[in-house]
Short mmCIF file of C-alpha atoms in Angstrom, two decimals:
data_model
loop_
_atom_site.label_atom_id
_atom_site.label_comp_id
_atom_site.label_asym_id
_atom_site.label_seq_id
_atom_site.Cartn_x
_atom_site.Cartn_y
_atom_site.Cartn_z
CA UNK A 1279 -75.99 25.08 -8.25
CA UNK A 1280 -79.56 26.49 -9.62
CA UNK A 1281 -82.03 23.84 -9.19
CA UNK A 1282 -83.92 22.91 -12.21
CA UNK A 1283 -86.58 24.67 -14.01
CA UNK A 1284 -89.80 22.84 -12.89
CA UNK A 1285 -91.25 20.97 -15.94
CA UNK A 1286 -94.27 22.24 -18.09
CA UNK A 1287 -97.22 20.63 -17.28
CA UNK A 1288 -99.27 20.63 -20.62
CA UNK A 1289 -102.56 20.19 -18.92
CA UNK A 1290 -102.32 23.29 -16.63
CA UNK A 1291 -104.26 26.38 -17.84
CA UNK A 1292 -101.49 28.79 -17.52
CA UNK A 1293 -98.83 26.59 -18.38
CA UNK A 1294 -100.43 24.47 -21.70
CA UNK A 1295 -100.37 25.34 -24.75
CA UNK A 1296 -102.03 28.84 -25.89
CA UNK A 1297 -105.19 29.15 -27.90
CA UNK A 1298 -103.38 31.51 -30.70
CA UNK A 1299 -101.26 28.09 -31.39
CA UNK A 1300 -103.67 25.08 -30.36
CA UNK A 1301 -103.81 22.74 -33.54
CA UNK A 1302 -106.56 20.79 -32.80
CA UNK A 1303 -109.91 23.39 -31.79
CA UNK A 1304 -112.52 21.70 -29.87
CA UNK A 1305 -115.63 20.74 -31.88
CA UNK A 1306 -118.46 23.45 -31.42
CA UNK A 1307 -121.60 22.72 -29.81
CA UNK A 1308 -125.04 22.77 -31.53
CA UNK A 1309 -125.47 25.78 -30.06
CA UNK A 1310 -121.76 27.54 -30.84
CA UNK A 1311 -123.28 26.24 -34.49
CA UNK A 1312 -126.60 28.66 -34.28
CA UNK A 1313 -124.91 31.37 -32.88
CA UNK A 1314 -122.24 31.13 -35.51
CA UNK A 1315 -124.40 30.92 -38.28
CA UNK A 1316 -126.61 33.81 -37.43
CA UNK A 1317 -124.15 35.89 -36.43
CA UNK A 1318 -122.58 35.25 -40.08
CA UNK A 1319 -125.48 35.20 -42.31
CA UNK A 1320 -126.57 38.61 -40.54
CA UNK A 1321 -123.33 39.96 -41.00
CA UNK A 1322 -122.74 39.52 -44.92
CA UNK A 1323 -126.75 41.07 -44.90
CA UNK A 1324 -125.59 44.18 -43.71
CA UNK A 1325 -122.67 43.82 -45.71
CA UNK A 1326 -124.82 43.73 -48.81
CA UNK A 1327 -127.26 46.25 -47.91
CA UNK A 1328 -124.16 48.46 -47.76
CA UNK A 1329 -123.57 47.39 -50.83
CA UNK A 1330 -126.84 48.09 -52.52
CA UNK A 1331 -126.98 51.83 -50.97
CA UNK A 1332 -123.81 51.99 -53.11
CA UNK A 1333 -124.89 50.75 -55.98
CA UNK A 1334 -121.67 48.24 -56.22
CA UNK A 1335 -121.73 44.85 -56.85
CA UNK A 1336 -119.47 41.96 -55.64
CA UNK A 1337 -118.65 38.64 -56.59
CA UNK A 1338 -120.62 35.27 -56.20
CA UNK A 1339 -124.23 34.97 -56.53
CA UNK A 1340 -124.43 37.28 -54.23
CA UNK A 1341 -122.96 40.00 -56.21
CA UNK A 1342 -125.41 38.36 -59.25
CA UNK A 1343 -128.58 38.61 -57.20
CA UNK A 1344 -127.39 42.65 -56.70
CA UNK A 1345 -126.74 42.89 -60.02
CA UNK A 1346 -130.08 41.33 -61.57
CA UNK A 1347 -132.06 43.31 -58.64
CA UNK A 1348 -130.67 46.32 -60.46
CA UNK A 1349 -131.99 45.26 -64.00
CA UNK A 1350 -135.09 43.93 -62.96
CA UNK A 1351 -138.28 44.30 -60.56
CA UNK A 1352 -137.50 41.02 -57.93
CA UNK A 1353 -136.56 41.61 -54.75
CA UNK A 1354 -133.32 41.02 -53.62
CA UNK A 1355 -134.02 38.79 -50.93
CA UNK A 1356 -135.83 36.32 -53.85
CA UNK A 1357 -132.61 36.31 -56.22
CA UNK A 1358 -130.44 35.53 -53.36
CA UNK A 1359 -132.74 32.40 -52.88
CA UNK A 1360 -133.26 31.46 -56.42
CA UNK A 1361 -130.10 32.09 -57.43
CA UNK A 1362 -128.56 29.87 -55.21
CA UNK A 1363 -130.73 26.95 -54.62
CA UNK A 1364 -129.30 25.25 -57.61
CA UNK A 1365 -125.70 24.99 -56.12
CA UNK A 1366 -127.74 23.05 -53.01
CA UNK A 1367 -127.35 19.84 -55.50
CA UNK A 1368 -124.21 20.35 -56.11
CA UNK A 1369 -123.48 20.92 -51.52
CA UNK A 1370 -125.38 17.52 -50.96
CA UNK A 1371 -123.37 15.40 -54.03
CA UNK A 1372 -119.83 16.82 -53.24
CA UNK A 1373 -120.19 17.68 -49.23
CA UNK A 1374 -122.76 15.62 -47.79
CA UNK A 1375 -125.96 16.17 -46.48
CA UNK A 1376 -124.95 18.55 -43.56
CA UNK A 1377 -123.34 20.59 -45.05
CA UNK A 1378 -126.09 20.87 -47.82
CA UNK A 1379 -128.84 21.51 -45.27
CA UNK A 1380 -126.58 24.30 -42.98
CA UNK A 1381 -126.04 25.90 -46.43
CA UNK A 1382 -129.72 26.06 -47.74
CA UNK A 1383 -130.55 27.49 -43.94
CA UNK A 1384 -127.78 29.89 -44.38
CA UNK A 1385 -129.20 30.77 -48.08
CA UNK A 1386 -132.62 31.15 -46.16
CA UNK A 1387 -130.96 33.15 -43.74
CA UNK A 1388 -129.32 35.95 -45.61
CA UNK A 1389 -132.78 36.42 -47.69
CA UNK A 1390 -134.85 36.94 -44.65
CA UNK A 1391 -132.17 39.19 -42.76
CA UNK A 1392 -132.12 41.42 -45.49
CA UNK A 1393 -135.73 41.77 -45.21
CA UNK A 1394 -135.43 42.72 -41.63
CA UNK A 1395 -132.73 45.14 -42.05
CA UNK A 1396 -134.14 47.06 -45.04
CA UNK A 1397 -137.14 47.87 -43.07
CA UNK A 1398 -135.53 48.58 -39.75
CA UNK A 1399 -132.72 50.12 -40.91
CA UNK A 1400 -133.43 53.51 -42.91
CA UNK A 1401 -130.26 55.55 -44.36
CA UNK A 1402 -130.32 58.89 -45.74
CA UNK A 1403 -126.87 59.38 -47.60
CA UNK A 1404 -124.14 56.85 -47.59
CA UNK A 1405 -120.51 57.70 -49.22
CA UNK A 1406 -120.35 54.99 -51.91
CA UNK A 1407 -116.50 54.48 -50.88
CA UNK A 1408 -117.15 53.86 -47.73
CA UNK A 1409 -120.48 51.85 -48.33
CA UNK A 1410 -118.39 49.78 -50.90
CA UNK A 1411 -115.70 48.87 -48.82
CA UNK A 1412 -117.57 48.39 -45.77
CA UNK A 1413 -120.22 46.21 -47.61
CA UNK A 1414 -117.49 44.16 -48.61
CA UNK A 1415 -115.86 43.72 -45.67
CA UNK A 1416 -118.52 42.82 -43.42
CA UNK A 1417 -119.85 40.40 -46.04
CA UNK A 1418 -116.00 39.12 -45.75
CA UNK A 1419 -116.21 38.56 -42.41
CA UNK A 1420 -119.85 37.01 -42.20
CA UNK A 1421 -118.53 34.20 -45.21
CA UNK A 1422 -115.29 33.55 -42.98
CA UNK A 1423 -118.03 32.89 -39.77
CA UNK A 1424 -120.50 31.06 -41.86
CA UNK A 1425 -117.74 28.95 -43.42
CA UNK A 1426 -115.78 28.06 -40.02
CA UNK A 1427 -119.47 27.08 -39.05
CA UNK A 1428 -119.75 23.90 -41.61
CA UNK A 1429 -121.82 26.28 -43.81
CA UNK A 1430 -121.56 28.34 -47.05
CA UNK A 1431 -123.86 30.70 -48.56
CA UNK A 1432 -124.36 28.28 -51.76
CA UNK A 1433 -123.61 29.16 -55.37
CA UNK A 1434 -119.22 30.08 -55.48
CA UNK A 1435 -118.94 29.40 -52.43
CA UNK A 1436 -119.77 25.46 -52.87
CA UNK A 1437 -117.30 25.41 -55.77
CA UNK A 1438 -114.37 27.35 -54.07
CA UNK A 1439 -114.74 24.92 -50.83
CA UNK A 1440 -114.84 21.78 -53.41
CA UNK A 1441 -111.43 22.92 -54.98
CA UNK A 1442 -109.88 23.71 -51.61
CA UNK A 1443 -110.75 19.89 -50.77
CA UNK A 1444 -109.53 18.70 -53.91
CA UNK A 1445 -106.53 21.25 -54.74
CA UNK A 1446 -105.51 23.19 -51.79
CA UNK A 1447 -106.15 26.21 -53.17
CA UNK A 1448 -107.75 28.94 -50.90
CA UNK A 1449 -111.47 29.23 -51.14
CA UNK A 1450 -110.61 33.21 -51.35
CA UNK A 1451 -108.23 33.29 -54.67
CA UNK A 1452 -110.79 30.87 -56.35
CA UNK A 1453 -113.63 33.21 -55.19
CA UNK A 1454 -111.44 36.59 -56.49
CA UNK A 1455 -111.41 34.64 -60.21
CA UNK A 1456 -114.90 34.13 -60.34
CA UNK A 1457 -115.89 37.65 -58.55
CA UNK A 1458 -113.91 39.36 -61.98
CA UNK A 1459 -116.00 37.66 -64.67
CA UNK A 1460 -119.35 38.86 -62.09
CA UNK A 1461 -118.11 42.33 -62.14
CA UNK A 1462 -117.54 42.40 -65.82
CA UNK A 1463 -120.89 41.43 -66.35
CA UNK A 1464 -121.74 44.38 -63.68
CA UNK A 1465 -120.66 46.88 -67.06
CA UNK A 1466 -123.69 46.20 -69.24
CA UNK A 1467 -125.48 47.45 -65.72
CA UNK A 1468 -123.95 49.83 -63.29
CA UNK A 1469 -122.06 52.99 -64.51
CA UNK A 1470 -118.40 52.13 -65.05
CA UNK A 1471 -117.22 54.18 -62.00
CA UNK A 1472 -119.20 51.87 -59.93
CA UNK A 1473 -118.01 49.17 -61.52
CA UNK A 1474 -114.38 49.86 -60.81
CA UNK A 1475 -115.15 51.03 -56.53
CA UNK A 1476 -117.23 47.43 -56.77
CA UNK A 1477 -114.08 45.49 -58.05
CA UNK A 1478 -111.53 47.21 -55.30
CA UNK A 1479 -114.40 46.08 -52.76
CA UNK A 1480 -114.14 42.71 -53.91
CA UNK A 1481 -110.73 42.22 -53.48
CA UNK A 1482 -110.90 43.43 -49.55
CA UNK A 1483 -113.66 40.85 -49.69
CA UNK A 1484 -111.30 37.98 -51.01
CA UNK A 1485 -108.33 39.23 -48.82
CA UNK A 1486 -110.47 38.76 -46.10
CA UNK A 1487 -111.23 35.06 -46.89
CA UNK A 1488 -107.59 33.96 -48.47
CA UNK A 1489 -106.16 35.30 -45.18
CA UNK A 1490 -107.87 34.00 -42.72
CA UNK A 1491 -109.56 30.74 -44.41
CA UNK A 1492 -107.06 28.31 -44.67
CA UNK A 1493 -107.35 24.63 -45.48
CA UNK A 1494 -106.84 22.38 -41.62
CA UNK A 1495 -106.08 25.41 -39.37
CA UNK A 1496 -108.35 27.44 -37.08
CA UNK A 1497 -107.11 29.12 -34.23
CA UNK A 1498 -104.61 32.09 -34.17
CA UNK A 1499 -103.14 31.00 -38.09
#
C-alpha cells in the first residue's frame, strides 16, 4: 500500500502558501513607504512630460494643470500644486491625517520631479501616439504605486478613493467619468485631433487602475 502523502506544512517556504495568492501582505516598512512613493510620483512625472511633448491631456487635475499650462503662462509644476492643494482638506476630513500628509508630499513630489526631468531630459521629436499612450501609461502605473503606498496625488484621486470606501466602486471607473468631462473641457484648448488621441490615452490610464486597484486585495489579484 502507498504510504501517505506527507502533510503541507504552511510555514515552510516552499511548501506555504504562494505570494501570487497570499491574502493578507505584510505591512511595508517606512522605508518600502519612501521608496514606493518616489518611485510613483517620479513615474506619473515622466508620464506627464510625455504627455505634454504630445500636447494631450488626461484626466484629474493632473490632466487640468496640462490643460491650463497650455492656456496660460504658469508653469506646470505650480498648477499641479495649486490645483491640488484644495483636495488636501478634503484627504485630512475623509482619510485622516496620514493619508493627508503622504498625499500633499506626493503633490510636492510630482511638481518638483517634473522640474528635474524637464531640464535633464531634452527630446527632439516624439510621435504624439506613442507619447500619448506612453504618458498615460506610466502615469497609470505611478497612481497604482503611489496609491498601494497610502498616498494619492490629491484632487480625483481623493474623491475616487472616498467612493471606493463608501461604494465599492473601483477608484479607476470613477476616475474614467471624471477624466471625460476634463477632456471635454480640453476642446475649447487643444486641436480636436488631440483631443480624441488624449481621451484613448485616458482610458489605458483608467484600465490600468480598475485592473489592478481593487478594494482589500494586493498581491497577485
Amino acid at each position: 500500500m502507498t504510504a501517505p502523502a506527507d502533510p503541507i506544512d504552511a510555514d515552510a517556504p516552499e511548501t506555504g502558501p504562494s505570494l501570487v495568492f497570499e491574502q493578507k501582505a505584510a505591512p511595508h516598512s517606512w522605508l518600502d513607504d519612501v521608496v514606493g512613493l518616489a518611485t510613483g510620483t517620479f513615474t506619473v512625472s515622466l508620464g506627464l512630460f510625455l504627455l505634454h511633448l504630445s500636447t494631450a491631456v488626461t484626466g484629474g487635475t493632473a490632466g487640468l494643470s496640462l490643460l491650463l499650462n497650455y492656456a496660460v503662462l504658469w508653469p506646470f509644476w505650480a498648477l499641479f500644486a495649486v490645483v491640488n492643494l484644495p483636495f488636501g482638506v478634503l484627504a485630512v476630513w475623509k482619510r485622516g491625517w496620514d493619508f493627508a500628509l503622504r498625499t500633499l508630499v506626493c503633490i510636492g513630489a510630482v511638481s518638483g520631479f517634473s522640474v528635474l526631468i524637464e531640464h535633464f531630459l531634452v527630446v527632439e521629436r516624439i510621435d504624439p501616439i506613442f507619447g500619448t499612450v506612453a504618458g498615460n501609461l506610466l502615469a497609470g502605473i505611478g497612481l497604482l504605486i503611489v496609491f498601494r503606498h497610502g498616498a494619492s496625488l490629491g484632487g480625483v484621486n481623493v474623491v475616487a478613493l472616498i467612493i471606493q470606501d463608501a461604494t465599492g466602486i473601483r477608484v479607476g471607473w470613477t476616475m474614467m467619468v471624471f477624466d471625460v468631462l476634463v477632456i471635454l473641457l480640453a476642446l475649447l484648448v487643444v486641436p480636436w485631433p488631440n483631443v480624441l488621441l488624449s481621451a484613448a490615452g485616458a482610458v489605458v490610464l483608467n484600465l490600468v487602475l480598475a485592473l489592478n486597484h481593487r478594494p482589500g486585495r494586493y498581491i497577485g489579484h
